[in-house]
Coordinates of C-alpha atoms in Angstrom, one line a residue:
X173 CA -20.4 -51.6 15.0
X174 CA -23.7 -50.4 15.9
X175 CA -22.1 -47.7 18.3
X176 CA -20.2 -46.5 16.2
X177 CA -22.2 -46.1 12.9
X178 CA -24.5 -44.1 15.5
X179 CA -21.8 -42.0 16.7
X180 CA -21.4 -41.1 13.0
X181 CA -25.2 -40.6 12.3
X182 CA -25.1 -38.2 15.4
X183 CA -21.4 -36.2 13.9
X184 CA -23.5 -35.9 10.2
X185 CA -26.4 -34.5 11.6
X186 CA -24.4 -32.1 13.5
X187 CA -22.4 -31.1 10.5
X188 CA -25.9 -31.1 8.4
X189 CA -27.1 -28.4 11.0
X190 CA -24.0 -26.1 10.6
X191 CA -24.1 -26.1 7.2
X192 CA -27.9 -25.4 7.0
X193 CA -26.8 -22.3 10.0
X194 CA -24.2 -21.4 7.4
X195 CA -26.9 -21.1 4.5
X196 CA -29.4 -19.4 6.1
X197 CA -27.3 -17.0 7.3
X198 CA -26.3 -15.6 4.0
X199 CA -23.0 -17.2 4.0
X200 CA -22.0 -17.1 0.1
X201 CA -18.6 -17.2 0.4
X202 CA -18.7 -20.5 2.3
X203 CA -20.9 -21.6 -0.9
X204 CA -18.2 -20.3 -3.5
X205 CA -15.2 -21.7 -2.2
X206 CA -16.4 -25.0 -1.6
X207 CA -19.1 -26.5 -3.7
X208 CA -18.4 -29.8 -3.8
X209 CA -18.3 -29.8 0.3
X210 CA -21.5 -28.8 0.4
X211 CA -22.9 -31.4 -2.1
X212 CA -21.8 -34.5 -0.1
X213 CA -23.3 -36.1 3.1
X214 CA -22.4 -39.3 5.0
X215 CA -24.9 -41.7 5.3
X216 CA -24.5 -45.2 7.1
X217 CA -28.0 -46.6 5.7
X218 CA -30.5 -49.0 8.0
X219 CA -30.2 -51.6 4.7
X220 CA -27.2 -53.8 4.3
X221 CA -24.7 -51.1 2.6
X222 CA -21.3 -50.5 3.2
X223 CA -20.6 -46.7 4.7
X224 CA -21.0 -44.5 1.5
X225 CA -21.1 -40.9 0.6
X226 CA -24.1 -39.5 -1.7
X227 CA -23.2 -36.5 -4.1
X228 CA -25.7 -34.3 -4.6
X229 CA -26.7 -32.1 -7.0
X230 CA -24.1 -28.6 -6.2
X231 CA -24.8 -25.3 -6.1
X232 CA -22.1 -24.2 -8.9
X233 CA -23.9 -20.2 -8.3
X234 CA -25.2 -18.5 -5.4
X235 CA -28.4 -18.0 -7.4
X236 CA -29.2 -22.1 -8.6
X237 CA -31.9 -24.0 -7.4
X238 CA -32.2 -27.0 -9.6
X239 CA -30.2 -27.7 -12.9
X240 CA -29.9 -30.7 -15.7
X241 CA -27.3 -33.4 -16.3
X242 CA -24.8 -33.1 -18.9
X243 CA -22.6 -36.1 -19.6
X244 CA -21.0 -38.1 -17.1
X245 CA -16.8 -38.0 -17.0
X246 CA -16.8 -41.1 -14.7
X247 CA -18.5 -44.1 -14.7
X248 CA -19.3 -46.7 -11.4
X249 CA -16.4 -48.4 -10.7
X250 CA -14.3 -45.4 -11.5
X251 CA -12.0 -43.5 -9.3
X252 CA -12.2 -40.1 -8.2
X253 CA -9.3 -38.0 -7.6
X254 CA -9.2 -34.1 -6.2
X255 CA -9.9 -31.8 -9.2
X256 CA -11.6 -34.5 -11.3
X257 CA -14.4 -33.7 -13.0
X258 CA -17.0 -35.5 -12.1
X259 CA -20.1 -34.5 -14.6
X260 CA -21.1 -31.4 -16.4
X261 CA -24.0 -29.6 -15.3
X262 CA -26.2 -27.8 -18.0
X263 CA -26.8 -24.0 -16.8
X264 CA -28.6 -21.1 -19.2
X265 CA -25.3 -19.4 -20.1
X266 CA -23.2 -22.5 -20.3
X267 CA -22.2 -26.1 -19.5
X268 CA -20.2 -26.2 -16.7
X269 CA -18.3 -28.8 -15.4
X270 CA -18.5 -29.9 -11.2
X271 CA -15.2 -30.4 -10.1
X272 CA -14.6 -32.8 -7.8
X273 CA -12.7 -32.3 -4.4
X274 CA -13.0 -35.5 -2.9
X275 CA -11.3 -39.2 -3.4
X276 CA -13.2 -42.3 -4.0
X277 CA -14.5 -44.7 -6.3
X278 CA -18.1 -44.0 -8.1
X279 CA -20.2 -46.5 -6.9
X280 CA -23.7 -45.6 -8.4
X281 CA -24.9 -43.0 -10.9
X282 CA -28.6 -42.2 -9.5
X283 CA -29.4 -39.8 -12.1
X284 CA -28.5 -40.3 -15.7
X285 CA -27.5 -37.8 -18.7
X286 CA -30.3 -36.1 -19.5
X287 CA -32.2 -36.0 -16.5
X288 CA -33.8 -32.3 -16.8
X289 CA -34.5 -30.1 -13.5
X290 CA -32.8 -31.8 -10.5
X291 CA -32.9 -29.8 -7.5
X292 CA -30.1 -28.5 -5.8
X293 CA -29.6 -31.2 -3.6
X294 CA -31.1 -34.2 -4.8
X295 CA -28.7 -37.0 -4.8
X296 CA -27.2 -38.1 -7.8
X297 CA -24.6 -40.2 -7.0
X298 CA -22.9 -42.6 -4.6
X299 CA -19.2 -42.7 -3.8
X300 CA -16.7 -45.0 -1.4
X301 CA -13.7 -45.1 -0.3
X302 CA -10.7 -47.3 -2.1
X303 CA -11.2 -50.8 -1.9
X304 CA -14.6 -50.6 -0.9
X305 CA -17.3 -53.3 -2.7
X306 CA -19.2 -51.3 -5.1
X307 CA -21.5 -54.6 -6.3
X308 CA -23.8 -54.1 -2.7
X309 CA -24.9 -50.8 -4.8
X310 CA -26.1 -52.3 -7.9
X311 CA -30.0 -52.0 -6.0
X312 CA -29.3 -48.7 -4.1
X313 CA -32.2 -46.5 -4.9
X314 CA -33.2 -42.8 -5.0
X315 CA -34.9 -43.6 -1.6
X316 CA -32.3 -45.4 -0.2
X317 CA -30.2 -42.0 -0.6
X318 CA -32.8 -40.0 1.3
X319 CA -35.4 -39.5 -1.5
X320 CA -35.5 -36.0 -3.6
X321 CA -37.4 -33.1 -3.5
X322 CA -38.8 -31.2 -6.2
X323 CA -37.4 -27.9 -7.6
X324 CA -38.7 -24.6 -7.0
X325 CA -42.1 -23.9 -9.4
X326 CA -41.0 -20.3 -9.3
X327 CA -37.6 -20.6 -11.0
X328 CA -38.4 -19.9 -14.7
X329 CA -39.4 -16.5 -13.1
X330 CA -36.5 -15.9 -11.2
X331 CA -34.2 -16.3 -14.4
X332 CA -35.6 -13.7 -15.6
X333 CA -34.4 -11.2 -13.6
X334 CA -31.5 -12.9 -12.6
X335 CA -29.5 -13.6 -15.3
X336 CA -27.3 -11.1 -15.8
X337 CA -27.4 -8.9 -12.8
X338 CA -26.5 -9.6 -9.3
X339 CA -29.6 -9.7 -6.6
X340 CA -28.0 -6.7 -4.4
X341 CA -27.6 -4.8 -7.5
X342 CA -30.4 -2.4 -7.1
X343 CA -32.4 -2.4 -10.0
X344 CA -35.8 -2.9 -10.9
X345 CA -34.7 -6.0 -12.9
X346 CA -32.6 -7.2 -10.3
X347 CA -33.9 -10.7 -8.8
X348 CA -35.2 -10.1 -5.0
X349 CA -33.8 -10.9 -1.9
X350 CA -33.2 -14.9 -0.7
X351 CA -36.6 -15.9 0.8
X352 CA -34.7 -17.4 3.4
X353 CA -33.8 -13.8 4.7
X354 CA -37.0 -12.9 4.9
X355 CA -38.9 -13.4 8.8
X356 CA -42.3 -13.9 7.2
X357 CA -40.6 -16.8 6.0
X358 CA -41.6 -20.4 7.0
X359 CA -39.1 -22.7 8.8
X360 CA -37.4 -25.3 5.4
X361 CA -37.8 -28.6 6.0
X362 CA -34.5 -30.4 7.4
X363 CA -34.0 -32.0 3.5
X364 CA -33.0 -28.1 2.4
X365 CA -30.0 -28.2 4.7
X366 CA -28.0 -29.0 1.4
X367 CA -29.0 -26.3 -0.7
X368 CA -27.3 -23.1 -0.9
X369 CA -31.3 -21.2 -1.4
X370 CA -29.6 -20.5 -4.9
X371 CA -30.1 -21.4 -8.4
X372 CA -28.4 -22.9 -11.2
X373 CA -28.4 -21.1 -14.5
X374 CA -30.1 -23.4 -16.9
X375 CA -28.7 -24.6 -20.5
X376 CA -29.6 -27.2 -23.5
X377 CA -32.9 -28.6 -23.3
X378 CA -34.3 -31.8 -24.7
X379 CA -30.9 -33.1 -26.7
X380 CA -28.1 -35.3 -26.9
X381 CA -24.8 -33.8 -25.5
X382 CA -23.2 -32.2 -28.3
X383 CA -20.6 -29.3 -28.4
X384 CA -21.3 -25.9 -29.2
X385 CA -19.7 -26.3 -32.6
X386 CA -21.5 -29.6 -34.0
X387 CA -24.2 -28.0 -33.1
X388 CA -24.2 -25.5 -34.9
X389 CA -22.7 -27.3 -37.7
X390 CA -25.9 -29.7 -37.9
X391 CA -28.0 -26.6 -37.6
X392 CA -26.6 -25.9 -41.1
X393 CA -26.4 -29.1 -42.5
X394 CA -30.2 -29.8 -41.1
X395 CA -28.9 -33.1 -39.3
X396 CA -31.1 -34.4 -36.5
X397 CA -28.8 -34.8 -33.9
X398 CA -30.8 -37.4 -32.0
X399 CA -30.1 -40.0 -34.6
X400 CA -26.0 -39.3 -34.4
X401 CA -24.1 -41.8 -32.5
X402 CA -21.5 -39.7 -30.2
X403 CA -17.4 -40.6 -30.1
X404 CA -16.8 -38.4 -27.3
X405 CA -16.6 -38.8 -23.9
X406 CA -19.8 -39.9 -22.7
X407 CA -21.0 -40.4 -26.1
X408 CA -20.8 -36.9 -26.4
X409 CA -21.3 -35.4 -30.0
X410 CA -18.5 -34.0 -32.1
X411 CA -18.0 -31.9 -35.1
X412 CA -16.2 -35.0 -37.2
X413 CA -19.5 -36.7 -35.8
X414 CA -22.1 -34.5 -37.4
X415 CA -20.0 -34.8 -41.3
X416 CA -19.6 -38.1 -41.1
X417 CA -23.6 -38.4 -40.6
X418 CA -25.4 -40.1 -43.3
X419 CA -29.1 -40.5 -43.2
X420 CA -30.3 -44.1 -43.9
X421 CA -33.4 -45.8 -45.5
X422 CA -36.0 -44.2 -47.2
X423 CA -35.7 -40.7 -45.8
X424 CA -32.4 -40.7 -47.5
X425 CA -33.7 -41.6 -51.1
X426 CA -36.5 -39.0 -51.0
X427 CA -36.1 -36.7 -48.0
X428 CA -39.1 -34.1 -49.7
X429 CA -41.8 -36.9 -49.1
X430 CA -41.6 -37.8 -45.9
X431 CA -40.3 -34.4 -44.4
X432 CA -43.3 -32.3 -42.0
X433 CA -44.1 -29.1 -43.0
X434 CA -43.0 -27.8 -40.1
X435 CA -41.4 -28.2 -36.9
X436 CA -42.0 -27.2 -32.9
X437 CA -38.6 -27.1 -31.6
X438 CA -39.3 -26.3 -27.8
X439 CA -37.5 -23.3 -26.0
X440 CA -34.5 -23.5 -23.7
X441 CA -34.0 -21.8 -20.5
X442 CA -32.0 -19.1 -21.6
X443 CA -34.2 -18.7 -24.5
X444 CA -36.9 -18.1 -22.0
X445 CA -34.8 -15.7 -20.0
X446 CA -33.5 -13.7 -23.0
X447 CA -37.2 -13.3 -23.8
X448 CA -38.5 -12.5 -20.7
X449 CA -35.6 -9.7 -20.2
X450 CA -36.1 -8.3 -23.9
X451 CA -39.8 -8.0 -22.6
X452 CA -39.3 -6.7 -19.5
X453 CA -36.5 -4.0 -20.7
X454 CA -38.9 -2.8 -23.9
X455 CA -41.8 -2.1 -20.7
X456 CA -39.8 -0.7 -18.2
X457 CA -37.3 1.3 -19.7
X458 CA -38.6 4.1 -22.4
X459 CA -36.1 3.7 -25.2
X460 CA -35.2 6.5 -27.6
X461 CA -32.8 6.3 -30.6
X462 CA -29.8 8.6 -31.9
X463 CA -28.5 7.6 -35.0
X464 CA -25.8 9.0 -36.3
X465 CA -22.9 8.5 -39.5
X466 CA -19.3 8.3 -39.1
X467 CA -15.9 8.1 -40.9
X468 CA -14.0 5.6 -40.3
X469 CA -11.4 6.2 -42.9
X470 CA -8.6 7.4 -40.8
X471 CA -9.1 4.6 -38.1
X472 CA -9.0 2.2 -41.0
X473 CA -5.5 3.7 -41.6
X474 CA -4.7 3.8 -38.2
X475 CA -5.7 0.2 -38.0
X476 CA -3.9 -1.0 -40.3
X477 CA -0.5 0.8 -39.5
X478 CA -0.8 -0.2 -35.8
X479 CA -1.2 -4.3 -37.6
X480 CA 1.8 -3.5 -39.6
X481 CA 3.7 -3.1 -37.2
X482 CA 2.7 -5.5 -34.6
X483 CA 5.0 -8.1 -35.7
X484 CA 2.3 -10.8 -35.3
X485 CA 1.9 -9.7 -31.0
X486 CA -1.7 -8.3 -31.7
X487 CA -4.2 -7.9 -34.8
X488 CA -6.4 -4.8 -34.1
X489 CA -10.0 -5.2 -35.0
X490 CA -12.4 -2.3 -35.5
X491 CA -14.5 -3.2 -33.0
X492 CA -11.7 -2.8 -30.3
X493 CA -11.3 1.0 -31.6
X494 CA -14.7 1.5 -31.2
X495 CA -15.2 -0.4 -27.5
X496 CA -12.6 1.7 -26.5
X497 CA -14.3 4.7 -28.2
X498 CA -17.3 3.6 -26.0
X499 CA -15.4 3.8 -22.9
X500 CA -13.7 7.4 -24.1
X501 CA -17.5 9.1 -24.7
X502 CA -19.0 7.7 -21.0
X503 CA -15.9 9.3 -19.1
X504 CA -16.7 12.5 -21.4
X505 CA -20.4 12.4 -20.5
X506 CA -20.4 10.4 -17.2
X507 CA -24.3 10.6 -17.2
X508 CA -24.8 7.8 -20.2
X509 CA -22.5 5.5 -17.8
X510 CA -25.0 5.5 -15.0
X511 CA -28.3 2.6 -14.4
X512 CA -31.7 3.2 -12.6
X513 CA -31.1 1.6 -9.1
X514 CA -33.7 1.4 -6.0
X515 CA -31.4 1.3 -3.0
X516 CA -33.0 1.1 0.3
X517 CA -36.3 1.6 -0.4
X518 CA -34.8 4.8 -2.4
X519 CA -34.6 5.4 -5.9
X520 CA -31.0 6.8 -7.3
X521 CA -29.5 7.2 -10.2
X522 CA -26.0 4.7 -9.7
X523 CA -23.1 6.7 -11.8
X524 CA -20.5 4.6 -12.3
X525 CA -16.3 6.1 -11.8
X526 CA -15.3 2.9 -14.2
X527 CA -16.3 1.9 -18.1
X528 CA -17.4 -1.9 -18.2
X529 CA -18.5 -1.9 -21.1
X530 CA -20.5 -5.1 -22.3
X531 CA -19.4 -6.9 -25.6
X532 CA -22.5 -8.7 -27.4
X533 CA -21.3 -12.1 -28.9
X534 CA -23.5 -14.8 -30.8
X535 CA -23.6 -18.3 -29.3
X536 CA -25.0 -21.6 -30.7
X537 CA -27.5 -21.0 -27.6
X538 CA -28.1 -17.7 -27.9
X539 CA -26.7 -14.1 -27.4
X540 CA -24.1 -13.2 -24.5
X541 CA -22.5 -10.5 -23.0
X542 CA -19.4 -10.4 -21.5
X543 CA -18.2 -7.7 -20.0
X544 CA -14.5 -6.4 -21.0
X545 CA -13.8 -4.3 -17.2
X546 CA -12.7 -0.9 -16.6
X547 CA -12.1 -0.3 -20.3
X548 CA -11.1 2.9 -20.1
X549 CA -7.9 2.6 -18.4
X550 CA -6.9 -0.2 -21.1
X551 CA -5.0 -0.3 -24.0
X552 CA -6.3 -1.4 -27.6
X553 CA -4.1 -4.2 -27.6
X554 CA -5.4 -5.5 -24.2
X555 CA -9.0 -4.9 -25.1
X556 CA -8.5 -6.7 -28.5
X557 CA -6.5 -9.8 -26.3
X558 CA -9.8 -9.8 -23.9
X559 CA -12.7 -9.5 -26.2
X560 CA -11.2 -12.5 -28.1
X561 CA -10.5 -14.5 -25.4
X562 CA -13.9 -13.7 -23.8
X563 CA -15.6 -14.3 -27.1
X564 CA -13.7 -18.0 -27.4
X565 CA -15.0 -19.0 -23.8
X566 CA -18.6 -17.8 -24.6
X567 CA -19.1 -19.6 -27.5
X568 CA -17.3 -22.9 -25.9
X569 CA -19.6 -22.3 -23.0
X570 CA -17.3 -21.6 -20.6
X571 CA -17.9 -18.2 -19.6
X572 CA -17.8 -17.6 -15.3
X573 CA -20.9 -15.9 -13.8
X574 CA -18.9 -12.4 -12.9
X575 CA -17.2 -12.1 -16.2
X576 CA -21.2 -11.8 -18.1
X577 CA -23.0 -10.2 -14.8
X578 CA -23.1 -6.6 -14.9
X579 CA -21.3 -3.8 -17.2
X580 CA -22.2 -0.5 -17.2
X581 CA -22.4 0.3 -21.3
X582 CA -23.4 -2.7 -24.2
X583 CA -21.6 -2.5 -27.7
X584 CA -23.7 -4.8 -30.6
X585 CA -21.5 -5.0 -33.6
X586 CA -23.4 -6.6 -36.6
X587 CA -20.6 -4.9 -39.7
X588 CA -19.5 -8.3 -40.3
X589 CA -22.5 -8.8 -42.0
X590 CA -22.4 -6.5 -45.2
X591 CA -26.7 -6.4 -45.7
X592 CA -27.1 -4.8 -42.4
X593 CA -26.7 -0.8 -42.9
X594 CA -28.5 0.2 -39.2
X595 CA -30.5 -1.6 -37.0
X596 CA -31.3 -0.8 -33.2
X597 CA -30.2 -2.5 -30.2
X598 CA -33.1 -3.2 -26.8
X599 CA -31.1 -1.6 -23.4
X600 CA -29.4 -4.6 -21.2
X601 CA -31.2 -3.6 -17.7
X602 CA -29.6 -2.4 -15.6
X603 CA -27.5 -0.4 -18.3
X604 CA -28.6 2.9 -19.5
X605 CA -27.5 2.6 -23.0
X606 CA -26.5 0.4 -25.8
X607 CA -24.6 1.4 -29.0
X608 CA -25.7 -0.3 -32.4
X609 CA -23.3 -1.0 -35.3
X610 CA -23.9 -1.3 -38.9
X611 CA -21.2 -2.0 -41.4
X612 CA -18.5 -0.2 -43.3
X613 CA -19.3 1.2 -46.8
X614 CA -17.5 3.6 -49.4
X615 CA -19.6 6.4 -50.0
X616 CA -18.2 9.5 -52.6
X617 CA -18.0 12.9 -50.9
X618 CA -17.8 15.8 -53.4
X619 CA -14.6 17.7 -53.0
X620 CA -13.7 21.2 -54.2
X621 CA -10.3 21.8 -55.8
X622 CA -8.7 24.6 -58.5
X623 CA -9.3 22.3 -60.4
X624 CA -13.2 21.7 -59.8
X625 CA -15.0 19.3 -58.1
X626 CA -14.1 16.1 -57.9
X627 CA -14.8 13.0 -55.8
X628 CA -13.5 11.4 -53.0
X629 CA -14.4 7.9 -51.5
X630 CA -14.8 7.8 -47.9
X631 CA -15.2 4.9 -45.2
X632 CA -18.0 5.4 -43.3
X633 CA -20.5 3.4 -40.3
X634 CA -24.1 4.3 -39.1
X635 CA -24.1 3.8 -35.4
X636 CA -27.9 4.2 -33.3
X637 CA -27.4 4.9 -29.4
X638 CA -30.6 3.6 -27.1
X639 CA -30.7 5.3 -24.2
X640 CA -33.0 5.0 -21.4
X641 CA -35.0 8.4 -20.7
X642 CA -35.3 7.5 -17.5
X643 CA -31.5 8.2 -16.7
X644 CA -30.6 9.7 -20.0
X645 CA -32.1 13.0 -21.1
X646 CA -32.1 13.4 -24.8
X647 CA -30.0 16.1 -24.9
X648 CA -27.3 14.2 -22.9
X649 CA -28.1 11.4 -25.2
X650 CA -27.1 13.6 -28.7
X651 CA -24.0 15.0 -26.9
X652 CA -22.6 11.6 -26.0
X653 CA -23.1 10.5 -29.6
X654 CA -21.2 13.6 -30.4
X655 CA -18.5 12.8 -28.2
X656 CA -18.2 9.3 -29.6
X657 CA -18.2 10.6 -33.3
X658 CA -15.4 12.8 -32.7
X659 CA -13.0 10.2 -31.2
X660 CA -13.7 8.1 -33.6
X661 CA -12.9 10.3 -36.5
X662 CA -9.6 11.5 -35.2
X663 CA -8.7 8.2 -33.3
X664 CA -5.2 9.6 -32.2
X665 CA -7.4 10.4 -29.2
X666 CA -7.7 7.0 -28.2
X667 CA -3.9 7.0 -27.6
X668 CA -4.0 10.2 -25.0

């Protein structure tokens, strides 16, 4: 037996090496198509264990180096099946789940929910085969798995540049270039051989687990979700979990006496990266402002003949005119649809032959952007189709890395809000340029007639262009707002 388990240390090591080969030598793709591969390793240990795989933390991005643990879908003693998922991982733009594409039975959890900054890596759990006793793991240990290595101190920093572009993008935002690339760079330790050199896009900090919509719906109800027993999965907070809360003993009688004057609630990760990219943008990029007012009283029409007679196969919202407005006025003035790049030590202006054009949407974690592709050669009734599927998935979480990474132009609607005339909009780096909207309101134009003047009530929006002087001259900035007005105004256009 001894023969053979070191016949099988020898194959691991082996395989340990080629995978560490296939990291180093920039080989994503390996790293996309097969993340829970690279998360497992075979260990026969010197104690008394049976043979047993440890799972490790994945790499669910090319660009993770340590995340947190959501809940846990299995529990020790469960089996595993191909597809399973096996825990969700907490990222910055979302909870994703890790898919499992092994079989087995869980033997050990080594790291529990909650567990905050795990390296990519790190074990964090122990699997066997069918059949296998899982009782001789009850005292396996961290060490016993190999031990665990901290995560990168750098990271928070990385985030910031890395959240919503791709590292060969270009830019002066974009994050730079895997260290292990580099030749100045030193050898990594043997322990690294399981890391893809990425990093994982952070998420909820510091709570229970709790879907997106309980939390938001104990946001408004002011319930503190660390005193709600879970029915979920996992113990995993609900919606029907958060109403049927009711606070107990004193704090209940007379919640004014005991409550604090305040409270610190501490920052998540992609709170810290939206900052950091708001920041960066405002100092990097010089913004300037066009404002200008439109009427939107024959898209309204439009609109609502197009609903009429849809026969239920699409609802047309304003803001799909407008996105695909957007994507009429950047293949008007190409310019506006272009990003600051530095390309080989060069600096070019990128213009860009398609219109991905960025759709901001409010999360329970913060604000998102995905991207609805090559909208000019869509339809409205596709665009509408996408921007509400994409808005569902971001606001469940669910969102994949390439569908919020890039886009070439930014829409921010705020006119469901009726109090909010105008506003402006900071540029999404790379991007140029970023349109702002405000709501609809009736405003009475004076209108000559034989009869005198009279009055007539028109629909109309204040939209405010940023543009990016850098790229954007203002000149080119007033003639795409131009452009945009008069498609909007005669929206038959939109059909050509």
């Amino acid at each position: 037996m001894s023969s053979v388990a070191a016949i099988c240390r020898t194959l691991t090591r082996s395989y340990a090496r080629s995978l560490l080969t296939l990291s180093r030598n920039g080989s994503s793709q390996f790293s996309r198509t097969a993340p829970a591969l690279s998360a497992l390793a075979r260990y026969y240990a010197s104690k008394s264990f049976p043979p047993h795989t440890i799972v490790s933390m994945p790499a669910l991005s090319p660009t993770m180096t340590a995340g947190n643990i959501g809940t846990w879908q299995k529990k020790a003693g469960d089996s595993i099946a191909p597809g399973d998922v096996l825990v969700e991982i907490e990222t910055d733009k979302a909870q994703m789940d890790f898919e499992f594409q092994e079989e087995g039975v869980l033997a050990k959890i080594l790291k529990e929910s909650g567990e905050k900054d795990v390296a990519v890596g790190n074990p964090i759990a122990v699997l066997v085969e069918e059949g296998e006793d899982i009782s001789a793991f009850e005292a396996f240990t961290l060490e016993d798995a190999g031990g665990e290595k901290a995560p990168p101190k750098e990271a928070p920093k990385e985030e910031a540049s890395q959240s919503s572009e791709p590292a060969d993008s270009g830019s002066e935002t974009a994050p730079p270039a895997s260290e292990s690339k580099s030749k100045s760079a030193p050898t990594p330790q043997p322990e690294e051989s399981e890391s893809t050199g990425g990093r994982l896009q952070t998420a909820l900090e510091r709570e229970p687990s709790i879907s997106p919509a309980a939390k938001v719906l104990a946001l408004e109800l002011g319930v503190p979700v660390k005193k709600v027993k879970g029915t979920g999965p996992g113990g995993r907070i609900k919606k029907a979990d958060i109403e049927k809360y009711k606070p107990e003993g004193p704090a209940a009688r007379s919640p004014a006496a005991s409550s604090p004057a305040y409270e610190d609630i501490p920052a998540s990760s992609m709170r810290k990266t939206i900052a950091n990219r708001l920041v960066q943008s405002m100092q990097q990029n010089p913004h300037y402002f066009v404002s200008a007012t439109l009427s939107v009283t024959k898209l309204l029409k439009l609109r609502q003949a197009l609903n009429s007679s849809a026969e239920g196969k699409y609802k047309l919202s304003v803001n799909d005119f407008l996105i695909k407005a957007v994507a009429v006025a950047c293949k008007k003035v190409p310019e506006v649809n272009s990003s600051w790049r530095e390309v080989d030590g060069q600096t070019v202006i990128r213009r860009h032959h398609t219109v991905d054009v960025s759709v901001a949407v409010a999360t329970p974690v913060g604000l998102m952007t995905p991207i609805v592709k090559s909208a000019d050669a869509l339809g409205l009734s596709t665009i509408s189709a996408q921007v509400k599927d994409l808005g569902k998935r971001a606001r469940d979480g669910k969102l994949k890395p390439e569908e919020y990474q890039g886009g070439t132009f930014t829409i921010s609607n705020m006119g469901m809000n009726p109090a909010v005339e105008r506003f402006t909009a900071v540029i999404n780096p790379p991007q140029a340029a970023i349109l702002a909207v405000g709501t609809t309101r009736k405003v009475a134009i004076p209108v000559e007639s034989e009869e005198g003047t009279g009055v007539e009530w028109d629909d109309q929006i204040v939209v405010t262009g940023s543009f990016d002087h850098k790229v954007v001259d203002g000149a080119v900035g007033g003639e795409w707002i131009r452009e945009f007005k008069k498609v909007v105004e005669n929206p038959l256009e939109m059909l050509l």
